[in-house]
PDB file of C-alpha atoms in Angstrom:
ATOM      1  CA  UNK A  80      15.750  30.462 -16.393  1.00 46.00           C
ATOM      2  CA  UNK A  81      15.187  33.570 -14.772  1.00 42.00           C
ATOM      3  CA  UNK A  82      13.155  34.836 -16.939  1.00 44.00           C
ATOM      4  CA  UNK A  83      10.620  31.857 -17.136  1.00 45.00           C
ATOM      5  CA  UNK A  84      10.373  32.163 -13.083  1.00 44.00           C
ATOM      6  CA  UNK A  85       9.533  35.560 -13.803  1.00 45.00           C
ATOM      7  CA  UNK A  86       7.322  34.766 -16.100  1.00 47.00           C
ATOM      8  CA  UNK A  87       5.623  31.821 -13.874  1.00 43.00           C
ATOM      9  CA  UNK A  88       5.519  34.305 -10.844  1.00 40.00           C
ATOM     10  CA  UNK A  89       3.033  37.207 -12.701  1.00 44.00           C
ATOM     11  CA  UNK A  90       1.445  34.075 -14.248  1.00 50.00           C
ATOM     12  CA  UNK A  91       0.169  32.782 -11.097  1.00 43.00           C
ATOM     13  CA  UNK A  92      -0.655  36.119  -9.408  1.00 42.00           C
ATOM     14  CA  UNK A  93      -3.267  36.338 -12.936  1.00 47.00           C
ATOM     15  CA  UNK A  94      -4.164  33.170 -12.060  1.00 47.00           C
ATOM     16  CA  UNK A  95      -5.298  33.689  -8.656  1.00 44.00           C
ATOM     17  CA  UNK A  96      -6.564  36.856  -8.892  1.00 42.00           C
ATOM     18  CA  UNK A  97      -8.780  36.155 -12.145  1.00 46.00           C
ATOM     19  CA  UNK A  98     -10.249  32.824 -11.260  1.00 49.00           C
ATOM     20  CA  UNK A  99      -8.331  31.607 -14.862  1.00 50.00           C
ATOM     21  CA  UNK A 100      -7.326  28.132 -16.544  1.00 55.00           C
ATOM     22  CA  UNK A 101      -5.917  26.062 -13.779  1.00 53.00           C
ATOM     23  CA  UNK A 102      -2.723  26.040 -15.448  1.00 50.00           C
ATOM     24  CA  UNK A 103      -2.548  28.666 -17.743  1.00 50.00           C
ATOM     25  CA  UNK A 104       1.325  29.129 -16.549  1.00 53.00           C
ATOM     26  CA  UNK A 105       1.838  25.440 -17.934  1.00 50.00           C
ATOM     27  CA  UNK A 106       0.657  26.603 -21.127  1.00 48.00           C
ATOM     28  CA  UNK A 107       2.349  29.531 -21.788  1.00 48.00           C
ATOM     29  CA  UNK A 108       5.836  28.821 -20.456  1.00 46.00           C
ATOM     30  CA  UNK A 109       5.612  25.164 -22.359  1.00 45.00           C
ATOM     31  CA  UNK A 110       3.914  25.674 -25.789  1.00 47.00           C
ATOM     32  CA  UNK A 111       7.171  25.613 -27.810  1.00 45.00           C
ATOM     33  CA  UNK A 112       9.220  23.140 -25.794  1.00 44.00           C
ATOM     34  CA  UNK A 113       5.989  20.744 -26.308  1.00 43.00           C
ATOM     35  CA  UNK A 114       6.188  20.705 -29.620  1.00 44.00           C
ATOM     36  CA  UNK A 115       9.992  20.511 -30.266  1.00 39.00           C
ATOM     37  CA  UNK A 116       9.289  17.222 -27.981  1.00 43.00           C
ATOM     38  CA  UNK A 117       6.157  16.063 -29.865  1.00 45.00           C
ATOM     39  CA  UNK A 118       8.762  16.249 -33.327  1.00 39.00           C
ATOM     40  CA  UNK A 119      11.815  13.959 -31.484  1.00 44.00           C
ATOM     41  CA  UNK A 120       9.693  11.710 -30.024  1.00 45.00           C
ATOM     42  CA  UNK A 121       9.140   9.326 -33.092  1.00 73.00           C
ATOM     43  CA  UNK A 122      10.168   6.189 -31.184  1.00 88.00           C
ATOM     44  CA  UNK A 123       6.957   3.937 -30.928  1.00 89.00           C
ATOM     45  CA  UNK A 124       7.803   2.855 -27.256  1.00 91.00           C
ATOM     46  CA  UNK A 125       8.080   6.451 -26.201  1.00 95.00           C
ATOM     47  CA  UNK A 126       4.881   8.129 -28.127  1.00 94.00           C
ATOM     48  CA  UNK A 127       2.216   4.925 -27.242  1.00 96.00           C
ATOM     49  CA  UNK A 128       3.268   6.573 -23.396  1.00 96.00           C
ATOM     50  CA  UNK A 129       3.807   9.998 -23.826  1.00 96.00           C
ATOM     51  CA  UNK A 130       0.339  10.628 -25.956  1.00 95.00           C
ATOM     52  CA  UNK A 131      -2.220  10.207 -23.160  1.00 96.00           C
ATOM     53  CA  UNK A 132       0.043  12.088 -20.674  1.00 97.00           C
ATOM     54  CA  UNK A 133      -0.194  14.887 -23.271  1.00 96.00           C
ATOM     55  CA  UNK A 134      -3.351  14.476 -23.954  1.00 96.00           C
ATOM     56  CA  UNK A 135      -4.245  14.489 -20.023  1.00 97.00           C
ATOM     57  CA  UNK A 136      -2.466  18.150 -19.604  1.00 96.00           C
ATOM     58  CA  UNK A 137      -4.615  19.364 -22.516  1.00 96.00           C
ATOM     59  CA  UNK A 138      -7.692  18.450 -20.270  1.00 96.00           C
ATOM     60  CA  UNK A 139      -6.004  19.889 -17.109  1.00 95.00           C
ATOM     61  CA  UNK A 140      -5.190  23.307 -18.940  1.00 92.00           C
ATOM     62  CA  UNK A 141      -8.704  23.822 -20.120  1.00 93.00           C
ATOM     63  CA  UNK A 142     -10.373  23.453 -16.900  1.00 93.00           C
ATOM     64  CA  UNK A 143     -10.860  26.894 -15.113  1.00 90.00           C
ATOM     65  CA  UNK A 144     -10.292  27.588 -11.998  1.00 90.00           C
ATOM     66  CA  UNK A 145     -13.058  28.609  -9.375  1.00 95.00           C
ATOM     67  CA  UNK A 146     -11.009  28.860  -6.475  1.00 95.00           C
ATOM     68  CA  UNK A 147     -12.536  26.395  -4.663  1.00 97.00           C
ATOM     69  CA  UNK A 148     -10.575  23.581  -3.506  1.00 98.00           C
ATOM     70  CA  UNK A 149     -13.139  21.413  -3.879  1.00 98.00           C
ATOM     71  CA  UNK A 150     -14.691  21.664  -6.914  1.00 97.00           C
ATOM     72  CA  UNK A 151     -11.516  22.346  -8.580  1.00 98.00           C
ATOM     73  CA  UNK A 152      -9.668  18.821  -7.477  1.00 98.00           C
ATOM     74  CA  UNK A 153     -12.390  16.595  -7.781  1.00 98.00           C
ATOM     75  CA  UNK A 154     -12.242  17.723 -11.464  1.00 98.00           C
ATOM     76  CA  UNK A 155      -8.356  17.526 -11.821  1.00 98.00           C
ATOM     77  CA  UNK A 156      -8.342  14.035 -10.285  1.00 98.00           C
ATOM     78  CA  UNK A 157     -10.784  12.563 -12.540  1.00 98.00           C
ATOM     79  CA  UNK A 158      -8.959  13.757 -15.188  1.00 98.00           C
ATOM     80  CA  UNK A 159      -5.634  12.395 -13.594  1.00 98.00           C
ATOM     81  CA  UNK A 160      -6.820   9.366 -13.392  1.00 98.00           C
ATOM     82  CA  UNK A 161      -8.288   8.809 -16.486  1.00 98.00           C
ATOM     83  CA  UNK A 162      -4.851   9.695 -17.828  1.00 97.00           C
ATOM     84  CA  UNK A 163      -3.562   6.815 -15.496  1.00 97.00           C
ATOM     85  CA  UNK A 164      -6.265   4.453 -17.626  1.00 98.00           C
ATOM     86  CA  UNK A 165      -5.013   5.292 -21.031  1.00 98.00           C
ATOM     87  CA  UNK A 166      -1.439   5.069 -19.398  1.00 97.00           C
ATOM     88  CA  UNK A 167      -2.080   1.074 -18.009  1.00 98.00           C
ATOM     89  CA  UNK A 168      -4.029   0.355 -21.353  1.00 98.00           C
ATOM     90  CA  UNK A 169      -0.647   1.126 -22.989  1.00 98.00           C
ATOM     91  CA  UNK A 170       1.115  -1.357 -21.234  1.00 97.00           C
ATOM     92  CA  UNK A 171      -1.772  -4.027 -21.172  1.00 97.00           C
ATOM     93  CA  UNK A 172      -1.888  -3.711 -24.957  1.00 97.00           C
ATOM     94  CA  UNK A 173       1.623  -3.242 -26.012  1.00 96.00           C
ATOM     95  CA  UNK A 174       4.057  -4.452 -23.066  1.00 96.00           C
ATOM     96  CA  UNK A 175       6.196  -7.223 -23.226  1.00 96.00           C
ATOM     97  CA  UNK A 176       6.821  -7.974 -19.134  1.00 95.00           C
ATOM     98  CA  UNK A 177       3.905 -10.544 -17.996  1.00 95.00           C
ATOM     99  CA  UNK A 178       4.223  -9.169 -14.400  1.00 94.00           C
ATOM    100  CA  UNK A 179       4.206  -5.919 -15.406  1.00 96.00           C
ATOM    101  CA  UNK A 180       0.762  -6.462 -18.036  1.00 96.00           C
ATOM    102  CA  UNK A 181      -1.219  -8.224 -14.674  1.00 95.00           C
ATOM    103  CA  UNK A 182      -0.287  -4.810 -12.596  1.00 96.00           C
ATOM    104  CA  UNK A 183      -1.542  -3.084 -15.148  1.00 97.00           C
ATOM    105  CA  UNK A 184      -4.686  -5.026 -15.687  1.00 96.00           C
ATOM    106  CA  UNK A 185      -5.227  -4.781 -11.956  1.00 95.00           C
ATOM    107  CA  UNK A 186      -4.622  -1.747 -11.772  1.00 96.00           C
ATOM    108  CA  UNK A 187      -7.121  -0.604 -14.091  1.00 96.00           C
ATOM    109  CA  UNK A 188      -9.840  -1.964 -12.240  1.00 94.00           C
ATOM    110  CA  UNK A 189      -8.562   0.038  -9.247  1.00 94.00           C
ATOM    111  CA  UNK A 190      -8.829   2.968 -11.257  1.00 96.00           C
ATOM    112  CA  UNK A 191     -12.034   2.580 -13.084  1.00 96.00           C
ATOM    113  CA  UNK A 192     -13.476   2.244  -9.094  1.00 96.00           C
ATOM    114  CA  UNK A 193     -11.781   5.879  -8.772  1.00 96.00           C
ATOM    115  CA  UNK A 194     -12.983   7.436 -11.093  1.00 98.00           C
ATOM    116  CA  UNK A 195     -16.803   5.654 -10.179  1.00 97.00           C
ATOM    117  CA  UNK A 196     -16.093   7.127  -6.769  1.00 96.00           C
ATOM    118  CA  UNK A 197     -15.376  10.814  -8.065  1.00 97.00           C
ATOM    119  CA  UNK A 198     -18.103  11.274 -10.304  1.00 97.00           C
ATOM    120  CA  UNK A 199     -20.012  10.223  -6.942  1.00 96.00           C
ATOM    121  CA  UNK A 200     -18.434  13.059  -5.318  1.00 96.00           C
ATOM    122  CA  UNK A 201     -18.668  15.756  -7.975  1.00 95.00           C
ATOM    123  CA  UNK A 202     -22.302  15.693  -8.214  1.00 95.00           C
ATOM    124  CA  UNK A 203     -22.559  16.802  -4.976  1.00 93.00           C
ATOM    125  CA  UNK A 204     -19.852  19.351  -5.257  1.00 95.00           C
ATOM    126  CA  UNK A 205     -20.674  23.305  -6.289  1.00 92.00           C
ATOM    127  CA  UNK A 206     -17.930  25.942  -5.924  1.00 92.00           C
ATOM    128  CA  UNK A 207     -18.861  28.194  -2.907  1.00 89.00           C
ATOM    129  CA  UNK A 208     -14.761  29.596  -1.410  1.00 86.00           C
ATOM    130  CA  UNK A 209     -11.848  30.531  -3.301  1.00 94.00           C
ATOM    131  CA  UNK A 210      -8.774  30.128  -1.775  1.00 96.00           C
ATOM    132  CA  UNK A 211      -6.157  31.615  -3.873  1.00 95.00           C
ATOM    133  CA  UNK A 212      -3.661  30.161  -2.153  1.00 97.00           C
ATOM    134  CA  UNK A 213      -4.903  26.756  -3.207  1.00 97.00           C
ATOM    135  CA  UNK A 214      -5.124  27.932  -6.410  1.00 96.00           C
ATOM    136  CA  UNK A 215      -1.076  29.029  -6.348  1.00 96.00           C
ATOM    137  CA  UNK A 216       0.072  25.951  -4.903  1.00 96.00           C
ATOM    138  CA  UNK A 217      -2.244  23.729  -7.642  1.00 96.00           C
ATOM    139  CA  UNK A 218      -1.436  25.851 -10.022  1.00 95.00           C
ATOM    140  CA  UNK A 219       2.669  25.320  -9.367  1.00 96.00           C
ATOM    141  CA  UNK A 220       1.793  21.327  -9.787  1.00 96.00           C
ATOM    142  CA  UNK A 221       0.332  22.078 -13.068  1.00 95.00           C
ATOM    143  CA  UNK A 222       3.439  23.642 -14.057  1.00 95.00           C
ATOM    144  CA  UNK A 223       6.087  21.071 -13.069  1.00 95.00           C
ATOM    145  CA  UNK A 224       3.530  18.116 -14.630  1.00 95.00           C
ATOM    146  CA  UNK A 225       3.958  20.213 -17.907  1.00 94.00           C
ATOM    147  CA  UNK A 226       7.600  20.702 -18.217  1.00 93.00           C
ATOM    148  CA  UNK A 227       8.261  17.117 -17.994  1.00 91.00           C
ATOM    149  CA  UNK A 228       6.507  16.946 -20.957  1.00 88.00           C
ATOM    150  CA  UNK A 229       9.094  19.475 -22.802  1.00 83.00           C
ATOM    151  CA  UNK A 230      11.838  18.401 -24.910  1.00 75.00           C
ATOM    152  CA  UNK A 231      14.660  17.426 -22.335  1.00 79.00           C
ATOM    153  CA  UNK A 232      11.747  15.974 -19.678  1.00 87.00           C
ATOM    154  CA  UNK A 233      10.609  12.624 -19.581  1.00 91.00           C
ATOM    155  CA  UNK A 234      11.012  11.478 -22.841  1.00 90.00           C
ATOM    156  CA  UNK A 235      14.944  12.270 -22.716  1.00 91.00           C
ATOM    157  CA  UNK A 236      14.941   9.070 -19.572  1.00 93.00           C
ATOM    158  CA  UNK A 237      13.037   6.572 -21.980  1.00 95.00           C
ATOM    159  CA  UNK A 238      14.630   3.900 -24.296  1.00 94.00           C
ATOM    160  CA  UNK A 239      13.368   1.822 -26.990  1.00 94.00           C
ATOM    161  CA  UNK A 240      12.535  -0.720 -24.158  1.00 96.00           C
ATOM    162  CA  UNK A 241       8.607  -0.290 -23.798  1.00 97.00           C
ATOM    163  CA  UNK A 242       8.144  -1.875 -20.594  1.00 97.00           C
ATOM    164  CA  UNK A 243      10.998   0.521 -18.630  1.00 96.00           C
ATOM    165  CA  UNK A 244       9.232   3.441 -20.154  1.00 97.00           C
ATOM    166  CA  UNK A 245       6.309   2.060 -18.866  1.00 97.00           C
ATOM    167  CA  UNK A 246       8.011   2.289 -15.544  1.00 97.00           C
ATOM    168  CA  UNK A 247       9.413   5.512 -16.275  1.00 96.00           C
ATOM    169  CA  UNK A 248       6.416   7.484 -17.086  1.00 97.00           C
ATOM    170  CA  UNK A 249       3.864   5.795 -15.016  1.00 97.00           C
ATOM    171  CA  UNK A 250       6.226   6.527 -11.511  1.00 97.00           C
ATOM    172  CA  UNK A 251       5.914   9.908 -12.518  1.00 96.00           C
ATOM    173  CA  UNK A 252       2.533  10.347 -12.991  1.00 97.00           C
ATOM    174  CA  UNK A 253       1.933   8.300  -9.150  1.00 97.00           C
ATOM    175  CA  UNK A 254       3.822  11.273  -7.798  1.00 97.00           C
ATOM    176  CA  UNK A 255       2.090  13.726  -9.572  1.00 98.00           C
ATOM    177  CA  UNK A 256      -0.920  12.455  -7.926  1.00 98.00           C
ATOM    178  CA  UNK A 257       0.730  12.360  -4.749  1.00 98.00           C
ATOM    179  CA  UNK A 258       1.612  16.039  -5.194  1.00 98.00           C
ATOM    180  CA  UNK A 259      -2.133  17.305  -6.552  1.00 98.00           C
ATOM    181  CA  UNK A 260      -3.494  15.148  -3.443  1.00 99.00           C
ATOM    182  CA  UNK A 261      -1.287  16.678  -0.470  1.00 99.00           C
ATOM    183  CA  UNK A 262      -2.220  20.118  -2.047  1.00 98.00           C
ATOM    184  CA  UNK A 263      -5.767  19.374  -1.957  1.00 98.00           C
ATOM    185  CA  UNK A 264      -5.382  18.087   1.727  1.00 99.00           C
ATOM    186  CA  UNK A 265      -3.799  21.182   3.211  1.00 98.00           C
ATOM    187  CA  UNK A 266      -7.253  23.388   1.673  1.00 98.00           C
ATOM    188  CA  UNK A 267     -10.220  21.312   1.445  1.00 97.00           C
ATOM    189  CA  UNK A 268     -13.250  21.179   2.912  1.00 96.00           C
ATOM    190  CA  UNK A 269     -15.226  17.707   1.639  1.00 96.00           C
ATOM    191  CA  UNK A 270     -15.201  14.860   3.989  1.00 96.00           C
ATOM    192  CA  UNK A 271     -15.396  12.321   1.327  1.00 96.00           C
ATOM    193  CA  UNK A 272     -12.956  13.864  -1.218  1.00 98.00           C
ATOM    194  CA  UNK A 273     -10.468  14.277   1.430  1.00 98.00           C
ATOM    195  CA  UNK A 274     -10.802  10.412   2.511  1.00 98.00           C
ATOM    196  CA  UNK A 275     -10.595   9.842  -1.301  1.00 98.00           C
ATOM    197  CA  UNK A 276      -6.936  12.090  -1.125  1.00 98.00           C
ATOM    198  CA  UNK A 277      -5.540  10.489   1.635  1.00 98.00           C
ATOM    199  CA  UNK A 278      -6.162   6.859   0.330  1.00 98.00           C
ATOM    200  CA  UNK A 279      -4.889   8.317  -2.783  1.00 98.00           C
ATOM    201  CA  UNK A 280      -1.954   8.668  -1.479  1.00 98.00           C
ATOM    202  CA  UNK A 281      -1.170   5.805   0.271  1.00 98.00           C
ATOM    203  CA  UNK A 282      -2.538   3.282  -3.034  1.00 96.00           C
ATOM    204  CA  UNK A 283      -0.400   5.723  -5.265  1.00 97.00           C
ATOM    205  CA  UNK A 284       2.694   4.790  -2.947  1.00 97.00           C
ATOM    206  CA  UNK A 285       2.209   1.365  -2.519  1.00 96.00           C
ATOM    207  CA  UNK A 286       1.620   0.988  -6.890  1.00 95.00           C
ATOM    208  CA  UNK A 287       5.379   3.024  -7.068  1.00 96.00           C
ATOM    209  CA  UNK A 288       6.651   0.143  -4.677  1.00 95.00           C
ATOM    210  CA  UNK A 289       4.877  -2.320  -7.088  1.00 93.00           C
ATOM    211  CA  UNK A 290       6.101  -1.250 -10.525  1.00 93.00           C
ATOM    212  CA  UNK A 291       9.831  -0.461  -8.988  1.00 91.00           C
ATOM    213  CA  UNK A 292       9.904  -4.373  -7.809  1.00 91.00           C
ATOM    214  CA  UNK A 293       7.914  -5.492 -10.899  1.00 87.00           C
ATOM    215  CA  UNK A 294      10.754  -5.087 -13.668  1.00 79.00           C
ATOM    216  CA  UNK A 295      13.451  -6.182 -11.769  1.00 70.00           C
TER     217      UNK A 295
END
């Protein structure tokens, strides 16, 4: 363990002083616990949920980082939350919980009107200020998003029950975007982005409090 905090530490002092991939640390302390999890997870109602969150921090890793708060969220939250749509597709598709299925359904529109809204915002968007320690403290998100993914993360808390994995995996990802949102707040610049964050945070809330009560 010590060593991999070692190892995350000079990580993210390259990271900040080279303008590198956003989370190059997530890559190279996770590339072999990834794949031990990608072999055990052979469970239909765990890989149909784990997929597009994998697939998601393959995006996230191969974005580069300018520096600028900016720039470098509204990218990371589109992403994010076109990882949410393949996640609520899942569910729509394959879940068994009617309640559950309309959230999801509802909550796709939500998230289609995002995503609308960012692409709004990133054409307006150029990087113009570094802040490294933006960068750090993204950068650190990146890295505990990606170590869930490792064998003895997430996938060790799901079942064979696809609707509580559901659940499982999607509560996560809420808080992840709770986490990259607060980050962005404490840096940026954007009025509109930062409205975008703060609502973020408060929808992504109120959806946990949803999906808790939905499955009970």
């Amino acid at each position: 363990m010590k060593i991999r905090n070692n190892n995350l530490f000079a990580c993210l002092l390259a990271v900040s002083l080279s303008g590198s991939t956003m989370v190059a640390c997530a890559q190279a302390t996770t590339t072999g616990g990834t794949g031990a999890a990608r072999t055990s997870a052979s469970d239909p109602a765990k890989t149909a949920l784990l997929e597009p969150m994998r697939q998601m921090m393959e995006k996230l890793k191969k974005l580069q980082a300018t520096g600028d708060p900016d720039f470098d969220y509204v990218l990371q939250a589109k992403i994010h939350a076109q990882g949410e749509q393949d996640l609520l597709k899942q569910e729509v598709q394959n879940g068994k919980d009617t309640t559950l299925k309309q959230l999801a359904q509802n909550l796709l529109k939500a998230t289609q009107s995002e995503i609308t809204q960012l692409d709004g915002t990133m054409r307006q968007i150029k990087p113009s200020r570094p802040n490294q320690a933006f960068t750090q403290q993204q950068s650190r998100n990146m890295q505990a998003m990606a170590l869930k993914l490792q064998q003895g993360g997430t996938e060790d808390k799901l079942t064979s029950d696809f609707d509580k994995n559901f659940v499982t995996v999607m509560l996560e990802h809420r808080q992840d975007a709770i986490d990259m949102a607060n980050t962005y707040l404490q840096y940026g610049n954007n009025s509109a982005l930062k409205d975008y964050a703060r609502e973020l945070v408060t929808k992504a809330q109120q959806e946990m409090t949803q999906i808790k009560t939905a499955l009970k």
